[in-house]
mmCIF file of C-alpha atoms in Angstrom:
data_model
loop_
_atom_site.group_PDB
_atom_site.id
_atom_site.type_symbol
_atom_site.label_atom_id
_atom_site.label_comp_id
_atom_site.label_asym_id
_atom_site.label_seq_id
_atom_site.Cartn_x
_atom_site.Cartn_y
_atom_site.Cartn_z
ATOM 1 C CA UNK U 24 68.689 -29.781 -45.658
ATOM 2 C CA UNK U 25 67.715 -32.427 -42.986
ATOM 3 C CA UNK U 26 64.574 -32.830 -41.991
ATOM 4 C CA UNK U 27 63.835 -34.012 -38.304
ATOM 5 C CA UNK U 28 60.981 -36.925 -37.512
ATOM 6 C CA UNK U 29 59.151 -36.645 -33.785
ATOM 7 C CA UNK U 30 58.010 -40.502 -33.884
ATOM 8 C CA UNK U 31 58.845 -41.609 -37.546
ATOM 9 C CA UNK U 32 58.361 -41.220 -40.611
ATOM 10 C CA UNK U 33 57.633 -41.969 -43.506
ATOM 11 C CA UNK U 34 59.501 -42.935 -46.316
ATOM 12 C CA UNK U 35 56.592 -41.888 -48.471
ATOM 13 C CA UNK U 36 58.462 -39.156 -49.459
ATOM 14 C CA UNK U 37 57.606 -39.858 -53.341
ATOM 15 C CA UNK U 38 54.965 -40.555 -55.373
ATOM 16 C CA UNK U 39 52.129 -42.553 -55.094
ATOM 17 C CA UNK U 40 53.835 -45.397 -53.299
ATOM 18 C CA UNK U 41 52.169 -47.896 -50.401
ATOM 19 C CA UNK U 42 53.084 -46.825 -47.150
ATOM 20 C CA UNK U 43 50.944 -48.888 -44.056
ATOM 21 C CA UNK U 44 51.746 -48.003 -40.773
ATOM 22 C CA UNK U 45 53.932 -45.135 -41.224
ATOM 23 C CA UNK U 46 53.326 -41.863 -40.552
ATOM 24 C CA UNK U 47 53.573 -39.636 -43.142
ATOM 25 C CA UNK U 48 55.404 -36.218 -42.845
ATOM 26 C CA UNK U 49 53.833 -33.525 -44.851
ATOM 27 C CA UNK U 50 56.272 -31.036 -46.336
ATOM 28 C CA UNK U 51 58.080 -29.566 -49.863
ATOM 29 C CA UNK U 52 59.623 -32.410 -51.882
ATOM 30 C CA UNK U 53 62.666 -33.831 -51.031
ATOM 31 C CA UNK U 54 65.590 -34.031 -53.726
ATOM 32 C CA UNK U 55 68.274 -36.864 -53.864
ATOM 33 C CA UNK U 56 70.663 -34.905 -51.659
ATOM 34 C CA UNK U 57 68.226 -34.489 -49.059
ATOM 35 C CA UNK U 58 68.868 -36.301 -45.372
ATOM 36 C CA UNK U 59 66.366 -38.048 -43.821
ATOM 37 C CA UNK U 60 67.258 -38.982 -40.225
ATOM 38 C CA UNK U 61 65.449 -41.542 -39.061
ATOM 39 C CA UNK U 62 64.076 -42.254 -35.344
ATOM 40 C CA UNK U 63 64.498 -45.434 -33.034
ATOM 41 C CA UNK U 64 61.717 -47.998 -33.321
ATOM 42 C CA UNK U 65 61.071 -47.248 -37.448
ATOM 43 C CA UNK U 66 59.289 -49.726 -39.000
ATOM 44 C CA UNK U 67 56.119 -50.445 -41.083
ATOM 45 C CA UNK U 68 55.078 -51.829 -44.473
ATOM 46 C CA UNK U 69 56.364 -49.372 -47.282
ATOM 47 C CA UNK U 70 56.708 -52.324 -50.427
ATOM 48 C CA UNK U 71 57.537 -50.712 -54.006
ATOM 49 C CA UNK U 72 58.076 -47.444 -52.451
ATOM 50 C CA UNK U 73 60.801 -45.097 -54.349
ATOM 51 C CA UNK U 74 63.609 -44.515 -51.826
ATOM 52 C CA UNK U 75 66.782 -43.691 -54.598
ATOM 53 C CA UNK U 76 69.100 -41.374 -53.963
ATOM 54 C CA UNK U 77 67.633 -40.831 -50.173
ATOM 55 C CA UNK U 78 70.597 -40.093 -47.228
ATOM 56 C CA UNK U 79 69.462 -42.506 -44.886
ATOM 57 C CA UNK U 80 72.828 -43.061 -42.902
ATOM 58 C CA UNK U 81 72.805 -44.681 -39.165
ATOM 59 C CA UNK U 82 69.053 -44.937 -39.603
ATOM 60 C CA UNK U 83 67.210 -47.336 -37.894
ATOM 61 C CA UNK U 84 64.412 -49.237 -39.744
ATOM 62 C CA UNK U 85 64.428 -53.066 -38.287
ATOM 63 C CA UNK U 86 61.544 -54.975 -38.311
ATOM 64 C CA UNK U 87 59.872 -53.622 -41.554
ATOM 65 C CA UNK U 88 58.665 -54.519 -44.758
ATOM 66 C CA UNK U 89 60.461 -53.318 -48.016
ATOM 67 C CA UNK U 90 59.939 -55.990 -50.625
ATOM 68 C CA UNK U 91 60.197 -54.869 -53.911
ATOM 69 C CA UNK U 92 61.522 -51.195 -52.946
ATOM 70 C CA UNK U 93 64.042 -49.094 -55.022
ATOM 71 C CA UNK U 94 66.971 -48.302 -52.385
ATOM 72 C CA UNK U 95 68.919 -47.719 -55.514
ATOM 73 C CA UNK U 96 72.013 -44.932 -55.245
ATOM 74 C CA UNK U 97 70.464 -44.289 -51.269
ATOM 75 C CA UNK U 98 73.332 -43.724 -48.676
ATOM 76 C CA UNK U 99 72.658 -46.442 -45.599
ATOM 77 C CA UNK U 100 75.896 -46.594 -44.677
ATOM 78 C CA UNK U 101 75.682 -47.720 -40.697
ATOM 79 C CA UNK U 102 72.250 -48.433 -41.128
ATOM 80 C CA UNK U 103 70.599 -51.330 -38.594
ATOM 81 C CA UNK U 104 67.770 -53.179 -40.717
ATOM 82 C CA UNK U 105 67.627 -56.243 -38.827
ATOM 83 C CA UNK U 106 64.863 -58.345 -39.282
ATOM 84 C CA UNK U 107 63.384 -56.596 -42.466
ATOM 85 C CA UNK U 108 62.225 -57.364 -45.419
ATOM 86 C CA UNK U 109 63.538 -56.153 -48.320
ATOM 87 C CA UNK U 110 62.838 -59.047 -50.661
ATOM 88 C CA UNK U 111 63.406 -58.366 -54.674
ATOM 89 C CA UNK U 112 64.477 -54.875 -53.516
ATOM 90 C CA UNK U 113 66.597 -52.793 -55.298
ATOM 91 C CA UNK U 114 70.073 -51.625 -53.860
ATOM 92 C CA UNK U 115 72.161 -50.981 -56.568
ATOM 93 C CA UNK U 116 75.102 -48.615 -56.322
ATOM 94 C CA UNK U 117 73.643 -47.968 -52.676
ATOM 95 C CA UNK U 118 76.030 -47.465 -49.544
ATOM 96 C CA UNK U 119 75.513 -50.073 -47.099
ATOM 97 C CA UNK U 120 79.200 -50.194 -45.735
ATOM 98 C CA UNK U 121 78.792 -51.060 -41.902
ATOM 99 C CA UNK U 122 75.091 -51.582 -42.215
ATOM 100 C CA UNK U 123 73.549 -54.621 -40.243
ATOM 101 C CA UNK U 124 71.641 -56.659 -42.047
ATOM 102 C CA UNK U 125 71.652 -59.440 -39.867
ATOM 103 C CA UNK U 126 68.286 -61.625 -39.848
ATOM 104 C CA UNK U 127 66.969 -60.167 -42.497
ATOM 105 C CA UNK U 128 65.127 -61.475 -46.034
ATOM 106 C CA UNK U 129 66.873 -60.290 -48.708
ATOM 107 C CA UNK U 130 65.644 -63.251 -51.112
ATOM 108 C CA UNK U 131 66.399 -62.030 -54.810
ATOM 109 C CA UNK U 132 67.556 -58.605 -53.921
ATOM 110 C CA UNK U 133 69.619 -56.496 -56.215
ATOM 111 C CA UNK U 134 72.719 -54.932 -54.784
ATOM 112 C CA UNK U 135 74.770 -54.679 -57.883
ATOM 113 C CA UNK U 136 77.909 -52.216 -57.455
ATOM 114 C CA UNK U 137 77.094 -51.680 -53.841
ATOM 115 C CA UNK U 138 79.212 -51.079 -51.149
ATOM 116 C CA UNK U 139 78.848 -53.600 -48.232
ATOM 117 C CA UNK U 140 82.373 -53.429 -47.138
ATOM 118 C CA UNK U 141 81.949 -54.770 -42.855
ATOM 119 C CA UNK U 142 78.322 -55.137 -43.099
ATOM 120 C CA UNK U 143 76.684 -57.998 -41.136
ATOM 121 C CA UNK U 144 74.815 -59.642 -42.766
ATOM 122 C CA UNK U 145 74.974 -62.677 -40.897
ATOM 123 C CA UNK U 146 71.854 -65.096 -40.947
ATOM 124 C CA UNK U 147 69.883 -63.358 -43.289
ATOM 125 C CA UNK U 148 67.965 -65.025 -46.323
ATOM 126 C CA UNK U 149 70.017 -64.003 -49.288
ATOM 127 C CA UNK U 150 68.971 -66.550 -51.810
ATOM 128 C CA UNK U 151 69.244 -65.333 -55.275
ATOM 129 C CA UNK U 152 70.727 -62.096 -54.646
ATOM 130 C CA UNK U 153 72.574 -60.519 -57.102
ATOM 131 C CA UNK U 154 76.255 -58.634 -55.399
ATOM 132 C CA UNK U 155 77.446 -58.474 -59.417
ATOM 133 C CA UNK U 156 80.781 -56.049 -59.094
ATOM 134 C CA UNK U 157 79.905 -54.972 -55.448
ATOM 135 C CA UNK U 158 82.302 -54.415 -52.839
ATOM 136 C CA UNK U 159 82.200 -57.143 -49.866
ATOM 137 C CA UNK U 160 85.457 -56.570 -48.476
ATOM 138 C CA UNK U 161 84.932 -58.058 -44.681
ATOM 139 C CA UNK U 162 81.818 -58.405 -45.066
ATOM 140 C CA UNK U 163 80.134 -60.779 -42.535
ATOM 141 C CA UNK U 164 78.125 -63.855 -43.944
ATOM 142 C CA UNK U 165 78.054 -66.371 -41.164
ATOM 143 C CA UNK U 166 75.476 -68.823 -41.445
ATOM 144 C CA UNK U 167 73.951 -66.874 -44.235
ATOM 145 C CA UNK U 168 71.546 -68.302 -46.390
ATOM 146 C CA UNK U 169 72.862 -67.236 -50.638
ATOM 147 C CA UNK U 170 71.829 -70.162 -52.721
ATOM 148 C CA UNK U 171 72.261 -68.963 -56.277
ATOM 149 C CA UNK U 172 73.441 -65.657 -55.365
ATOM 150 C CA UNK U 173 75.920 -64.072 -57.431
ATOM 151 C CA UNK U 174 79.077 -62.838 -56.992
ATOM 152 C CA UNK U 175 80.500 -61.828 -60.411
ATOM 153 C CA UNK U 176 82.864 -60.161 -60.543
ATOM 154 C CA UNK U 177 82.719 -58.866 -56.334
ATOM 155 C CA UNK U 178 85.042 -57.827 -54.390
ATOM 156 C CA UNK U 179 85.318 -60.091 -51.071
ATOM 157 C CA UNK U 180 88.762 -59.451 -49.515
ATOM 158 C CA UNK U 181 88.623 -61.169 -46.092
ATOM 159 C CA UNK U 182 84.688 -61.589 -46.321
ATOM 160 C CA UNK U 183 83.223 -64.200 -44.240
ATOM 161 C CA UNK U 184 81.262 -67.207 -45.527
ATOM 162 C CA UNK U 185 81.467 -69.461 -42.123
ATOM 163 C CA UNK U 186 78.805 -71.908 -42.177
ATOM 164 C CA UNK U 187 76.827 -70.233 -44.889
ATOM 165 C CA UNK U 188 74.771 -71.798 -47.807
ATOM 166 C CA UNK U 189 76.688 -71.066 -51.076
ATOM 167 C CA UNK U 190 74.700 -74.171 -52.972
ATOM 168 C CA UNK U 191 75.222 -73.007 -56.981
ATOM 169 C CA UNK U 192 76.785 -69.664 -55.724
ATOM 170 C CA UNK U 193 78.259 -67.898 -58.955
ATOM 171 C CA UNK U 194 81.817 -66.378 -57.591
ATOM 172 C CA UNK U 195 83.169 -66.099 -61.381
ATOM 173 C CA UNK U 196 86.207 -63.136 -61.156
ATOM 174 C CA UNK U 197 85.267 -62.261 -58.039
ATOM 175 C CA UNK U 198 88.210 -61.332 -55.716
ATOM 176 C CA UNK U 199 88.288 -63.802 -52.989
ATOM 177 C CA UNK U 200 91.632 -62.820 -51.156
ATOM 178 C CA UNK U 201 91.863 -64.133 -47.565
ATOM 179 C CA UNK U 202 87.714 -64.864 -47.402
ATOM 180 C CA UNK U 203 86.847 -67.577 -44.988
ATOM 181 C CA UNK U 204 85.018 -70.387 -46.201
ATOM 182 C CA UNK U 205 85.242 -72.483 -42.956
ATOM 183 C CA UNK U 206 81.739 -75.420 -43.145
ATOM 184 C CA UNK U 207 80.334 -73.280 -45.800
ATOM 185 C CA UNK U 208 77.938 -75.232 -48.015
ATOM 186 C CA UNK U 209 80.001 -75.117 -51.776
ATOM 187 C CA UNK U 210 77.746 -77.756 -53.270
ATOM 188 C CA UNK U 211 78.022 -76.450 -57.311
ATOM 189 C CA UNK U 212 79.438 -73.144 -56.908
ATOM 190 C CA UNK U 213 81.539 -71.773 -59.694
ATOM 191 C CA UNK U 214 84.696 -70.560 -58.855
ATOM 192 C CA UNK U 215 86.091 -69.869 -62.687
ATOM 193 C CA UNK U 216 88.773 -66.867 -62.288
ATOM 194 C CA UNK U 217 87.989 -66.283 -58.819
ATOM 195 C CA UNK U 218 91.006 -64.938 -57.038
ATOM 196 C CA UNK U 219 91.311 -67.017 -53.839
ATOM 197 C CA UNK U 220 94.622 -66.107 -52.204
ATOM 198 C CA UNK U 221 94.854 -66.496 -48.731
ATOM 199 C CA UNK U 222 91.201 -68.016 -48.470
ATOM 200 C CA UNK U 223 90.229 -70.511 -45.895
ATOM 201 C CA UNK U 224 88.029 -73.527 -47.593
ATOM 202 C CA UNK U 225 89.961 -75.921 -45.551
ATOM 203 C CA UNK U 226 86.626 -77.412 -43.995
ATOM 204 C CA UNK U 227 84.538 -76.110 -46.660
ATOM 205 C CA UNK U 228 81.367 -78.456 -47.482
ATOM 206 C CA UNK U 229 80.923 -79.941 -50.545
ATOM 207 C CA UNK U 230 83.888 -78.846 -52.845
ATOM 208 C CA UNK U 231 84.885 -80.859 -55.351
ATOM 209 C CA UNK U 232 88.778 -80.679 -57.384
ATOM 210 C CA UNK U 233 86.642 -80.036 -60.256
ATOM 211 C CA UNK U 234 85.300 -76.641 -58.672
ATOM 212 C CA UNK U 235 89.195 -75.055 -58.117
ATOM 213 C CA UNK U 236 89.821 -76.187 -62.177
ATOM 214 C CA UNK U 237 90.111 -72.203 -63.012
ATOM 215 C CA UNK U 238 90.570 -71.130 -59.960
ATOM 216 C CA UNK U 239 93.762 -69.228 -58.517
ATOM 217 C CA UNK U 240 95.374 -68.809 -55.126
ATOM 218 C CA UNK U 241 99.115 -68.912 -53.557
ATOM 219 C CA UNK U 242 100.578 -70.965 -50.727
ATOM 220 C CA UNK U 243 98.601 -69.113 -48.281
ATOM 221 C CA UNK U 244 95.185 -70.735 -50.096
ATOM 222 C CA UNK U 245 94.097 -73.160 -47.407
ATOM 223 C CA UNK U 246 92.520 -76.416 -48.885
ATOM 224 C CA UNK U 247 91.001 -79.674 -47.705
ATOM 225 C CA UNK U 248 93.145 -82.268 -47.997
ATOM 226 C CA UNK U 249 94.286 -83.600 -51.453
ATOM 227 C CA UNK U 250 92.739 -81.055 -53.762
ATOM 228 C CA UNK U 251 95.345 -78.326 -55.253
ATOM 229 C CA UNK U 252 94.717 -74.574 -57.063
ATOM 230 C CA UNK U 253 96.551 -72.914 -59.768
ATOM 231 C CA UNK U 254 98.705 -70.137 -58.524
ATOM 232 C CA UNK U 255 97.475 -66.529 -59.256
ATOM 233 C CA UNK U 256 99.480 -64.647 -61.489
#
C-alpha cells in the first residue's frame, strides 16, 4: 500500500508521539510494510517519534529534528537527511545504503547492524555513535566528526575517513580493507584485530606503533614512515 502526501506529512503515523510542524495525515494505521513516500521540502520537529519498520526510501526529510527517534528496521535507503537532527536516535538494522547524511548531528546515535554501504555522511557530528557490526563498505566520512564512536566489529571495505576525527574511535575486528585514513585524527583509537589490508593511514594524525600492536594488513597497508603491521592471515 503507499500512501501519497500533497505537502508533507507526518511521520506521526504512531502513537502518541511529538510531532511540531508537521502535518498530520489522517487515515487507517499503517503496518511495518507500509510505504510512505515522502515530498520535497519535509521537515519539522518529530523527537521520540516511533518510525520502525517504516519504507521511507529516496525520501527527503533535511533540515529536521529527530533526536531521540526509533528509525529502527525502517528502509531509507537513498534517503537525503542533510542537515537533521537525529541525535541519540535509533537506527539499528535500518537501510541507509546510499543515504546522505552529510551535515547532519548524529551525536550518540545507534546504527548497530545497519547498512550504510556509499552513504555520505561527510561532515556530520557523529560523536559517540555506535556502527557495532554495521556495514560501511564505501561509506563516505570526510571530515566527519566520530570521537568515541564505535566500530566493532563493522564492515568498512574502502570507507573513507579523510580528515575525520577518530579521537578514541573503537575499530576492534572491524574490517578495514582498502579504507582511507588520509589526515584523519587517530589520537587513541583501538585498532586490536582490525583487518587493515590495503588501507591508507600513510598521513594519518596521531598514530602511534603502539596502536598497529594487534593489528593486521599486507604489503598493500600504507603506513607513515617507520611504523610496521602484522600481516593478516
Amino acid at each position: 500500500m503507499t500512501w501519497s502526501f500533497r505537502s508533507l506529512l507526518a511521520v506521526a503515523f504512531a502513537g502518541p508521539a511529538l510531532c511540531v510542524g508537521l502535518e498530520a495525515f489522517a487515515g487507517p494505521p499503517l503496518d511495518s510494510t507500509t510505504m510512505v513516500r515522502l515530498t520535497p521540502g519535509f521537515g519539522g520537529v518529530c523527537q521520540s517519534c516511533d518510525l520502525s519498520g517504516r519504507v521511507m526510501r529516496g525520501a527527503r526529510i533535511s533540515g529536521g529534528v529527530f533526536s531521540k527517534s526509533d528509525f529502527s528496521r525502517s528502509v531509507m535507503s537513498r534517503a537525503n537527511a542533510s542537515g537533521s537532527v537525529f541525535e541519540d536516535a535509533n537506527f539499528t538494522r535500518a537501510d541507509l545504503s546510499y543515504a546522505t547524511l552529510s551535515d547532519g548531528k548524529f551525536k550518540s546515535a545507534q546504527f548497530r547492524g545497519a547498512n550504510l554501504g556509499h552513504c555520505d555522511a561527510s561532515r556530520a557530528d557523529l560523536k559517540g555513535a555506535d556502527f557495532t557490526s554495521a556495514e560501511l563498505g564505501s561509506a563516505n566520512f570526510t571530515q566527519t566528526s566520530l570521537d568515541k564512536a564505535v566500530f566493532v566489529a563493522a564492515r568498512a571495505p574502502s570507507a573513507i575517513f579523510i580528515g575525520a576525527i577518530l579521537k578514541r574511535a573503537n575499530f576492534t575486528y572491524a574490517q578495514l580493507q582498502k579504507a582511507d585514513f588520509s589526515g584523519a585524527d587517530l589520537a587513541g583509537a583501538d585498532f586490536s584485530n582490525a583487518r587493515l589490508q590495503g588501507a591508507n593511514l600513510s598521513a594519518a594524525r596521531n598514530l602511534t606503533q603502539k596502536q598497529l600492536h594487534y593489528a593486521c594488513g599486507d604489503v598493500r597497508t600504507k603506513l607513515p614512515a617507520g611504523m610496521t603491521i602484522a600481516m593478516c592471515h
